[in-house]
Coordinates of C-alpha atoms in Angstrom, one line a residue:
X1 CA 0.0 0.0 0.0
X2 CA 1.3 3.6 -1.0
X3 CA 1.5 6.0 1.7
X4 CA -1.2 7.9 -0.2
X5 CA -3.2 4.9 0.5
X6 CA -2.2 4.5 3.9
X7 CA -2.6 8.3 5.1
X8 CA -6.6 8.1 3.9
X9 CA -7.3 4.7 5.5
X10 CA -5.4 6.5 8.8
X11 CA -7.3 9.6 8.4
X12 CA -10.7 8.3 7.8
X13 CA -9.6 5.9 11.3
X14 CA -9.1 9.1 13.1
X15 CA -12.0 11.2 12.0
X16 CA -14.2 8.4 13.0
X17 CA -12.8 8.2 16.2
X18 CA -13.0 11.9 17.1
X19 CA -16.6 12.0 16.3
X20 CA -17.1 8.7 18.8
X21 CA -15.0 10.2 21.6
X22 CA -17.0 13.5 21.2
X23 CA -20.4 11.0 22.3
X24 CA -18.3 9.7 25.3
X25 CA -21.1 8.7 27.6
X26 CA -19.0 9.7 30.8
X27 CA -18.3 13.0 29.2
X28 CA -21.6 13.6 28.2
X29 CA -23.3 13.1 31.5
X30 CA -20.6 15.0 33.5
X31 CA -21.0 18.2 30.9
X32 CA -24.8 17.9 31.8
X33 CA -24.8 17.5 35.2
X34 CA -23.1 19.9 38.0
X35 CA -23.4 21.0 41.6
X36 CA -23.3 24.4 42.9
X37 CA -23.5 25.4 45.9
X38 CA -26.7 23.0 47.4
X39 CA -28.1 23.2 43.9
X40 CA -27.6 20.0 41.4
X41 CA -28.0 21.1 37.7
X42 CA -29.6 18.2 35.5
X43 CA -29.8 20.1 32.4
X44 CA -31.6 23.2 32.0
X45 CA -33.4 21.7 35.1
X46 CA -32.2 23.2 38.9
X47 CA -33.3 20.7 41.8
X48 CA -32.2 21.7 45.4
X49 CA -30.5 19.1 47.5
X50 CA -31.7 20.2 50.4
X51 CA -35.2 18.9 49.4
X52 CA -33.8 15.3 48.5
X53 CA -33.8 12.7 50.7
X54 CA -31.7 10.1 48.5
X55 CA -30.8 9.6 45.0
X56 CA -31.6 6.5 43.1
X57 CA -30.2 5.9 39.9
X58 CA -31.7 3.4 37.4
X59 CA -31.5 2.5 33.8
X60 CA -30.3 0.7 31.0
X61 CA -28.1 0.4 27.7
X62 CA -25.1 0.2 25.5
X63 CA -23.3 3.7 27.2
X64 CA -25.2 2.6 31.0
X65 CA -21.3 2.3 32.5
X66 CA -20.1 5.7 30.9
X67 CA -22.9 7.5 32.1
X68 CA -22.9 6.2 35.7
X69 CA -19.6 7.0 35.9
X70 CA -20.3 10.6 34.5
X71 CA -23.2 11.3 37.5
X72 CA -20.6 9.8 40.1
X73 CA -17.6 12.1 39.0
X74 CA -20.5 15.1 39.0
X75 CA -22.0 14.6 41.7
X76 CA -18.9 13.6 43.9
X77 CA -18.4 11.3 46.7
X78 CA -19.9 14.1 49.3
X79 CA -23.2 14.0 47.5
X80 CA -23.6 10.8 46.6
X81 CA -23.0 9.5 50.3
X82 CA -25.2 12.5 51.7
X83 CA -28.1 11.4 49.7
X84 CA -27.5 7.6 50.2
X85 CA -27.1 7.2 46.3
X86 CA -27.7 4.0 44.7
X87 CA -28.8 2.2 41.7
X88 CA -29.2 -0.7 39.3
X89 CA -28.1 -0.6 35.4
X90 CA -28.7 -2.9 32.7
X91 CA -25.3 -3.2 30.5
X92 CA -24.3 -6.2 28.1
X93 CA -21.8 -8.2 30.0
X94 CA -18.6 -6.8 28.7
X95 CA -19.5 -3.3 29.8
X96 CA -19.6 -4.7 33.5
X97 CA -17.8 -2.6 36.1
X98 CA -17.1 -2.2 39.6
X99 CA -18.7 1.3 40.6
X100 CA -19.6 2.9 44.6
X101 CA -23.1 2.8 44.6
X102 CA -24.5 1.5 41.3
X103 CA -25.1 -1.9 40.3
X104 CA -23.9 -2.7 36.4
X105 CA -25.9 -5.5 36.1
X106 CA -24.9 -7.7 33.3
X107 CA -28.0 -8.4 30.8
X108 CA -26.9 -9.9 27.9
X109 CA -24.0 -11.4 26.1
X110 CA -22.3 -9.0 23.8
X111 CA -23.4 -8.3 20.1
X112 CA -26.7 -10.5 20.8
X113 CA -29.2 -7.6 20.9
X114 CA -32.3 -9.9 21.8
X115 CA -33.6 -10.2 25.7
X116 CA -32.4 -12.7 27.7
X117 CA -33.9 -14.1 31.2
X118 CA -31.3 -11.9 33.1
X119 CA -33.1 -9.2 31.5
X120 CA -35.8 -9.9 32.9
X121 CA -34.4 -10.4 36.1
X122 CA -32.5 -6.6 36.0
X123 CA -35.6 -5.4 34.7
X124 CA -37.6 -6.8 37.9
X125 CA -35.2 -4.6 39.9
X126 CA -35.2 -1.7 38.3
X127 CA -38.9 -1.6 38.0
X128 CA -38.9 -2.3 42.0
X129 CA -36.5 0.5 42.8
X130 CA -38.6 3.0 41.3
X131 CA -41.7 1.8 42.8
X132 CA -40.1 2.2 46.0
X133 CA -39.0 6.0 45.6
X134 CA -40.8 8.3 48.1
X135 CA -41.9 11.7 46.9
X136 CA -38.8 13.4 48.4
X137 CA -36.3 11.4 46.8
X138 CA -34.7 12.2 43.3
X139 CA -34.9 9.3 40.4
X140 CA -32.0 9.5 37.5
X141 CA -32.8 7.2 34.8
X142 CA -29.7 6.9 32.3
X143 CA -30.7 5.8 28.5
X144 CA -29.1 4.9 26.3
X145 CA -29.2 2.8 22.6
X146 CA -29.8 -0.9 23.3
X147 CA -32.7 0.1 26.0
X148 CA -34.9 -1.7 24.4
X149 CA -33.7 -4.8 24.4
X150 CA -32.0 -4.1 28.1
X151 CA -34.8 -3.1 29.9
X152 CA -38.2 -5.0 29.1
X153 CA -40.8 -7.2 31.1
X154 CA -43.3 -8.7 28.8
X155 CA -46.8 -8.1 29.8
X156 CA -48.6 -11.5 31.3
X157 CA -48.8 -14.3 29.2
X158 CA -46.1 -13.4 27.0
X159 CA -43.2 -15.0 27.4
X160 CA -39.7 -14.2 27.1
X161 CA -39.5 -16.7 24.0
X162 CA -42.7 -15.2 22.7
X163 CA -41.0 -11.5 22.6
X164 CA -37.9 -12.7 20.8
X165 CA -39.9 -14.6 18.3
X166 CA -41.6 -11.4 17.2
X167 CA -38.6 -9.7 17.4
X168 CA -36.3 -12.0 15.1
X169 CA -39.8 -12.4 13.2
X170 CA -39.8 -8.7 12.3
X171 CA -36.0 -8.1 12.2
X172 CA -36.2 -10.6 9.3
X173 CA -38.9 -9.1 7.3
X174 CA -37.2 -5.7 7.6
X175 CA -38.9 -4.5 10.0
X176 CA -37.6 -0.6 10.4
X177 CA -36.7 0.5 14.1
X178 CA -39.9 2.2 14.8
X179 CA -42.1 -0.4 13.9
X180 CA -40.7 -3.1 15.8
X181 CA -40.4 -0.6 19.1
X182 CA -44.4 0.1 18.2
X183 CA -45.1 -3.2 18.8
X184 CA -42.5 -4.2 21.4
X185 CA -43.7 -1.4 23.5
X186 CA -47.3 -2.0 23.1
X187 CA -46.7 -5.4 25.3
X188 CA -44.3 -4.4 27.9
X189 CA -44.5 -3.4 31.4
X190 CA -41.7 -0.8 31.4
X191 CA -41.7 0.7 27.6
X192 CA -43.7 3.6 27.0
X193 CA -43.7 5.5 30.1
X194 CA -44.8 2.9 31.9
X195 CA -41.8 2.6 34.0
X196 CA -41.9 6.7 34.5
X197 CA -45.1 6.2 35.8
X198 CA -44.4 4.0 38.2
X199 CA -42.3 6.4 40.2
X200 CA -43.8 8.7 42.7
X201 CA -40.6 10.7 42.9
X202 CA -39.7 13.6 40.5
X203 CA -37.8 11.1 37.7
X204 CA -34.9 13.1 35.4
X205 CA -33.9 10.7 32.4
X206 CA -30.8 11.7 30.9
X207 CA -30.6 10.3 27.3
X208 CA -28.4 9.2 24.7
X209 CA -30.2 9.4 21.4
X210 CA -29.8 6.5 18.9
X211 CA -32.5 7.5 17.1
X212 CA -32.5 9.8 14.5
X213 CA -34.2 12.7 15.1
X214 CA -34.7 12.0 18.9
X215 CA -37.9 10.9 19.2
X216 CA -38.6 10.4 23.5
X217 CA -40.9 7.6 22.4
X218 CA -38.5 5.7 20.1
X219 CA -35.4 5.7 22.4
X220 CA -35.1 2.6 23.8
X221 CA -39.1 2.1 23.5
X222 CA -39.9 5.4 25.5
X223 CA -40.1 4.2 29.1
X224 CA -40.0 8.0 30.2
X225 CA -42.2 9.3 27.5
X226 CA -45.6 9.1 27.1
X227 CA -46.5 7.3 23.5
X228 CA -48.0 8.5 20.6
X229 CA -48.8 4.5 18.8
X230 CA -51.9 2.6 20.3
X231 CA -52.6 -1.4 20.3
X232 CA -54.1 -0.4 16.8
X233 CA -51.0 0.2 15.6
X234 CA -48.7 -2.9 16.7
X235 CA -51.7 -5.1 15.2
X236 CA -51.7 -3.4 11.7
X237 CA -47.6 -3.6 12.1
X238 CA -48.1 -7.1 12.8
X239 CA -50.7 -7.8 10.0
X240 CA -48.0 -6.1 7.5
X241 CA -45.3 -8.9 8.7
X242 CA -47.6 -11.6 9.5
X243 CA -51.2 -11.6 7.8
X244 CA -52.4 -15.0 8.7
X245 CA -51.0 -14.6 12.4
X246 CA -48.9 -17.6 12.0
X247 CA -45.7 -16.6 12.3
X248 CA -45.8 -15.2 16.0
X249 CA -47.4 -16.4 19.3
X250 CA -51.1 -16.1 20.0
X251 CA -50.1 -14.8 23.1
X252 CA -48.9 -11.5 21.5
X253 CA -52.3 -10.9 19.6
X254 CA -54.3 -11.8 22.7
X255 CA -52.7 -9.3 24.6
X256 CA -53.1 -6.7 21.7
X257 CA -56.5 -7.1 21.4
X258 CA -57.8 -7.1 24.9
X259 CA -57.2 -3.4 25.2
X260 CA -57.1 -3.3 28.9
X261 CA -54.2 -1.7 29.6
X262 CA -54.5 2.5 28.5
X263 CA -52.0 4.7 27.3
X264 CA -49.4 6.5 29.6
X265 CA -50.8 10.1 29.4
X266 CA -48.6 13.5 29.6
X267 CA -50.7 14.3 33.0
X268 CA -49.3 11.6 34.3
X269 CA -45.7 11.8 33.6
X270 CA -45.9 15.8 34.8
X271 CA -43.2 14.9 37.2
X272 CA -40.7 13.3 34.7
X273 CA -38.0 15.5 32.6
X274 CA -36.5 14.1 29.2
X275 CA -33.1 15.0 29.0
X276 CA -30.7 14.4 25.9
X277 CA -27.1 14.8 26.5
X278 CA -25.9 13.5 23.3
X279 CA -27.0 12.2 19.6
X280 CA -25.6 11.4 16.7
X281 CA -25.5 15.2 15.4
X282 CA -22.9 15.8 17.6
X283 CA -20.1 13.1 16.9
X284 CA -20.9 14.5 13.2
X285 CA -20.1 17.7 14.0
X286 CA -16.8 16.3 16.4
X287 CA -15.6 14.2 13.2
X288 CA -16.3 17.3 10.6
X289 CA -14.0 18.9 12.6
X290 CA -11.2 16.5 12.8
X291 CA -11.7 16.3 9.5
X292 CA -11.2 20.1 8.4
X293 CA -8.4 20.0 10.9
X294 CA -6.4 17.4 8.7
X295 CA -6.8 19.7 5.4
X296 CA -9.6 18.2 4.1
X297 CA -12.7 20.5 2.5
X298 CA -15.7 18.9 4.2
X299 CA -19.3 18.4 3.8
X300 CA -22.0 16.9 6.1
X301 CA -25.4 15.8 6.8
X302 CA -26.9 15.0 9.5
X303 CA -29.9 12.4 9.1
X304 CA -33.5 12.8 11.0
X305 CA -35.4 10.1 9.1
X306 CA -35.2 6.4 9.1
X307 CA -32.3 5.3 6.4
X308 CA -33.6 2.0 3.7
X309 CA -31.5 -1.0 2.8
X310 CA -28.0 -1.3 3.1
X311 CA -27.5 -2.2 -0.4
X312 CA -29.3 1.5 -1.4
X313 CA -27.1 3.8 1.0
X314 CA -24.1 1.7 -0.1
X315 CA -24.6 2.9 -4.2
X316 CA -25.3 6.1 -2.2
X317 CA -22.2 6.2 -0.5
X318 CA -20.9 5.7 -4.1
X319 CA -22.6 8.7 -6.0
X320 CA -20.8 10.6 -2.8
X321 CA -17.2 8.9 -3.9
X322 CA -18.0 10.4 -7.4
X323 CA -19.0 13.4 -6.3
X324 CA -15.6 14.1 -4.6
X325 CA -13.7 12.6 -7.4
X326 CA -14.3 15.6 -9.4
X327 CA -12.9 18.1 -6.8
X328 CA -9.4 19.5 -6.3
X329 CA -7.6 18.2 -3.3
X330 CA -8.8 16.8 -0.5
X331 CA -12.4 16.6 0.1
X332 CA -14.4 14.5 2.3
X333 CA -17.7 13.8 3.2
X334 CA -19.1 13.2 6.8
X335 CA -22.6 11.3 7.3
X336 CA -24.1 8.7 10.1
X337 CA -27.3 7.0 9.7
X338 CA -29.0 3.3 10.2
X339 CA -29.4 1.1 7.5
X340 CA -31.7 -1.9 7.3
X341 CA -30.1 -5.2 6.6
X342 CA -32.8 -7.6 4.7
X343 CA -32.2 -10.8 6.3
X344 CA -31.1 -13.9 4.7
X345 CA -32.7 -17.4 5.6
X346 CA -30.8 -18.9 9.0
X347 CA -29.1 -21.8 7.3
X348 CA -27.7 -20.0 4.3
X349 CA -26.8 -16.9 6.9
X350 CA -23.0 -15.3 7.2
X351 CA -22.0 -13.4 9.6
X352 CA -22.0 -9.2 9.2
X353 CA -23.5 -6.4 10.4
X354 CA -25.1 -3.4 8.9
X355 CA -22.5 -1.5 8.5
X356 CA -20.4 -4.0 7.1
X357 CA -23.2 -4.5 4.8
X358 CA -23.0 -1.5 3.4
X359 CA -19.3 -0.7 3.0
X360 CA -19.6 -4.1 1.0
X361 CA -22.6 -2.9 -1.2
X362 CA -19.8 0.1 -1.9
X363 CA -17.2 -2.5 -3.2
X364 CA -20.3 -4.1 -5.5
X365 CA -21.7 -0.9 -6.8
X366 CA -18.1 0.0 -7.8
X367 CA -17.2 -3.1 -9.4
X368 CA -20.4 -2.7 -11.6
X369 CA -20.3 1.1 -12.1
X370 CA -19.7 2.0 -15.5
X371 CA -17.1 4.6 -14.2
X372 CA -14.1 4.1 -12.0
X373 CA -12.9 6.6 -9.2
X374 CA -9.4 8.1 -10.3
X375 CA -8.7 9.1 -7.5
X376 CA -7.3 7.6 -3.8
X377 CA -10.4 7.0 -1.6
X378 CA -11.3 5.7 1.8
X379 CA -15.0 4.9 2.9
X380 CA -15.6 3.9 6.3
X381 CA -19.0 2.7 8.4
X382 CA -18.9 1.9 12.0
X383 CA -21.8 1.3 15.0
X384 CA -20.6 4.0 17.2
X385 CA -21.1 1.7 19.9
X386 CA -18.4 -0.6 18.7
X387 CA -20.7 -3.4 17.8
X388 CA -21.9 -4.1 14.6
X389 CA -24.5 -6.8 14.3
X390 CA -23.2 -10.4 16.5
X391 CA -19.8 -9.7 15.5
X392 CA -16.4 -8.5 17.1
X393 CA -16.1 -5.5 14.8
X394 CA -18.0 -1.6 14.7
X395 CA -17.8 -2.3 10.8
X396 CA -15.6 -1.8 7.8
X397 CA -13.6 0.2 5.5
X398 CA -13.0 0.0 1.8
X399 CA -10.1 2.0 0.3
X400 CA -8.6 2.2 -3.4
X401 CA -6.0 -0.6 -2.6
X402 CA -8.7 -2.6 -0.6
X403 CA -10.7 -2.5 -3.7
X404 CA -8.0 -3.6 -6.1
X405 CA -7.0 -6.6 -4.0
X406 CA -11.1 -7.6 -4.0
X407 CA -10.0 -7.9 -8.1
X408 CA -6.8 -9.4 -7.8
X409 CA -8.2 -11.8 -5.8
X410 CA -11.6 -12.7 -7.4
X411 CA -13.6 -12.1 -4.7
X412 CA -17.6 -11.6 -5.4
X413 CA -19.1 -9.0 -2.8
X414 CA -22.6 -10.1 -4.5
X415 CA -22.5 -13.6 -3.1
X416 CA -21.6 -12.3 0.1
X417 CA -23.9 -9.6 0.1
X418 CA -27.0 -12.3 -0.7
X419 CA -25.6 -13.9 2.0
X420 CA -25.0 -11.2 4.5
X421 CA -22.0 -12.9 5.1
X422 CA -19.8 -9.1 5.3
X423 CA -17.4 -10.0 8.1
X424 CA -15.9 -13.1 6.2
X425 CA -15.4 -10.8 3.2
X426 CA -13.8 -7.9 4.8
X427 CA -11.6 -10.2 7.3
X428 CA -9.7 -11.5 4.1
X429 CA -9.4 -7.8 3.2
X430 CA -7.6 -7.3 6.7
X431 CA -10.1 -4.1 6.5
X432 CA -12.3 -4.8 9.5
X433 CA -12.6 -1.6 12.2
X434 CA -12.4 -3.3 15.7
X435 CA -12.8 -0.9 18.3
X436 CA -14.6 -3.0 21.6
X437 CA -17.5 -1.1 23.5
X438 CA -17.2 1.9 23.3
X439 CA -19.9 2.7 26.0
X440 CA -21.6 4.9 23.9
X441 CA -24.2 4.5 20.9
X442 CA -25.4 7.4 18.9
X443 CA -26.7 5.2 15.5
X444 CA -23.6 4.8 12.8
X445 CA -21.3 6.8 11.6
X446 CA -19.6 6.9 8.0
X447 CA -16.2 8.9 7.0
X448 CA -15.8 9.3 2.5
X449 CA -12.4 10.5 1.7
X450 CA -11.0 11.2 -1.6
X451 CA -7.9 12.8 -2.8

């Protein structure tokens, strides 16, 4: 590889990374939340600590570690042994940590973004934490991306292998984010504001958005916001994925149609607060700014509506390459997003992610364009949460001597696309971003460079 090459592959690596460590859940939390003098900032919101009798901090996600450590380091050990803080956080298992005070409870096993019985289990405790808060005490609820899946406790008969049924069921049809939170939170004890509601205390939720455009009733399922879908809605969701109802428990449908459980209302979530400390605008921003700072003209955008398939961003992703072809110098493009990955059948399955997906839908659309790039150029797609589908890696990048070795080799990005079998592709490529959790998760972030 020429050192052409290697500076863009280098350069796209750091502008990623400045955009993640700009979403670093610890430093989010801690630039949100302050003490001065007996006043604790949570926000734009002022609570004395005079009126608080203790602090309990619950919640759940992929950045739960960063951000309990951010409260701790802001509220400081005086505080937090004044107001007898404690808590209980769902995390997957390899973002377990000792910390003074909160539980990180272990949920689930990394990259498997399902429930599990321990979520269940965590969930129980949470719920029964919150239940237990007296008026004068002060509930924190940290949220974060994977929420929904790390905090849930399906609604009586449903069963745990019910609920991931439906899920890998709806995941499979392509099922967008929204509709399968729609109907996820339409059976659950917890999504929807129903946890919110069960607290009697004032309840301040401080949120990492992996949604784009923010929506309170999206993130994680909304178990601090009051919901704008009804059972109406999960049942024509379902209908879409499943006309005959065969495909998914009776259970789920029984539930939906007895209509006995109403809506969370606004009124009664007067005493909760909806905080978001960080989204995926700003590691954007953090990464168009590393990138300007290594010499390259940039140009962003920053995503509010749900992406399509994989495949479609990836031959977008590819008009972008051509776009910056055809400028002087060195340009680059900054965008996030999250893609849909149309699922192949279990026993013909690979192993990828979505991002992986579409890096490789960049190699095929440039193998069958009808015009090369003549110019060096990197293109790089990474979960900003360090996982990317059930795999080891945040995703993939594709560069000009990436892409010539994918020739010189014979490799067919189309069979592996079919197959969604990315990872095996791009781990002969040697072109696989490994990062580990990151203990954030802000949706996916993508870095173009051309020079």
């Amino acid at each position: 590889m020429n050192d052409s090459a290697q500076n863009l592959v280098r350069d796209a690596n750091d502008i990623w990374r400045a955009g993640v460590a700009a979403v670093d859940s610890a430093r989010l939390v801690a630039a949100a939340v302050s003490v001065q003098s007996d006043r604790l900032n949570l926000g734009a919101y002022r609570v004395p600590l005079e009126s608080i009798r203790r602090i309990v901090v619950v919640g759940a996600g992929k950045a739960g570690a960063g951000m309990s450590q951010g409260l701790l380091s802001a509220l400081g050990d005086q505080w937090a042994r004044a107001k007898e803080l404690s808590g209980w956080v769902n995390v997957p298992d390899d973002c377990v940590r000792e910390l003074p005070g909160i539980r990180l409870f272990g949920a689930r096993p990394p990259g498997e973004n399902v429930p599990t019985p321990r979520v269940i289990d965590g969930t129980r405790q949470i719920l029964g934490r919150v239940r237990n808060c007296a008026p004068n005490d002060l509930c924190i609820c940290l949220i974060s991306g994977g929420g929904s899946a790390l905090l849930d406790l399906p609604v009586a008969p449903i069963t745990l292998a019910d609920q991931i049924g439906l899920i890998e069921h709806l995941s499979s049809c392509r099922a967008n984010i929204q509709q399968l939170n729609t109907v996820r939170k339409q059976i659950s004890e917890v999504k929807a504001g129903r946890l919110a509601a069960a607290c009697r205390a004032p309840l301040y939720a401080l949120i990492i958005s992996d949604v784009l455009g923010d929506p309170l009733d999206v993130i994680a399922s909304g178990p601090t916001a009051a919901d704008s879908t009804t059972t109406e809605d999960a049942l024509s969701i379902l209908h879409q994925f499943d006309p005959d109802e065969s495909k998914m428990a009776p259970s789920i449908y029984a539930v939906l149609r007895a209509k006995n459980r109403p809506a969370i209302s606004s009124a009664e979530l007067a005493h909760v607060h909806n905080v978001i400390v960080g989204n995926l605008r700003v590691a954007i921003e953090a990464a168009r700014g590393r990138a300007q700072q290594l010499g390259y003209r940039t140009e962003h955008t920053v995503p509010t509506a749900l992406e399509g398939l994989a495949e479609g961003i990836g031959r977008q992703i590819v008009q972008r390459l051509h776009g910056l072809d055809s400028l002087d110098g060195r340009n680059a493009w900054i965008e996030g997003g999250e893609p849909v990955v149309q699922l192949a059948e279990a026993d013909r399955r690979g192993l990828g992610g979505r991002n992986q997906q579409v890096i490789l839908a960049v190699a095929e659309a440039l193998l069958s364009s009808d015009r090369g790039l003549k110019k060096k150029f990197c293109a790089l797609s990474g979960g900003t949460d360090g996982e990317d589908g059930p795999t080891d890696a945040a995703g993939a990048w594709l560069d000009s001597a990436s892409f010539a070795a994918i020739q010189q080799l014979g490799l067919v990005p189309s069979h592996y696309l079919v197959h969604n079998d990315a990872y095996h592709f791009f781990e002969r490529l040697g072109t696989l971003l490994r990062t580990g959790p990151t203990h954030t998760n802000v949706c996916d972030l993508r870095v173009l460079l051309c020079e």
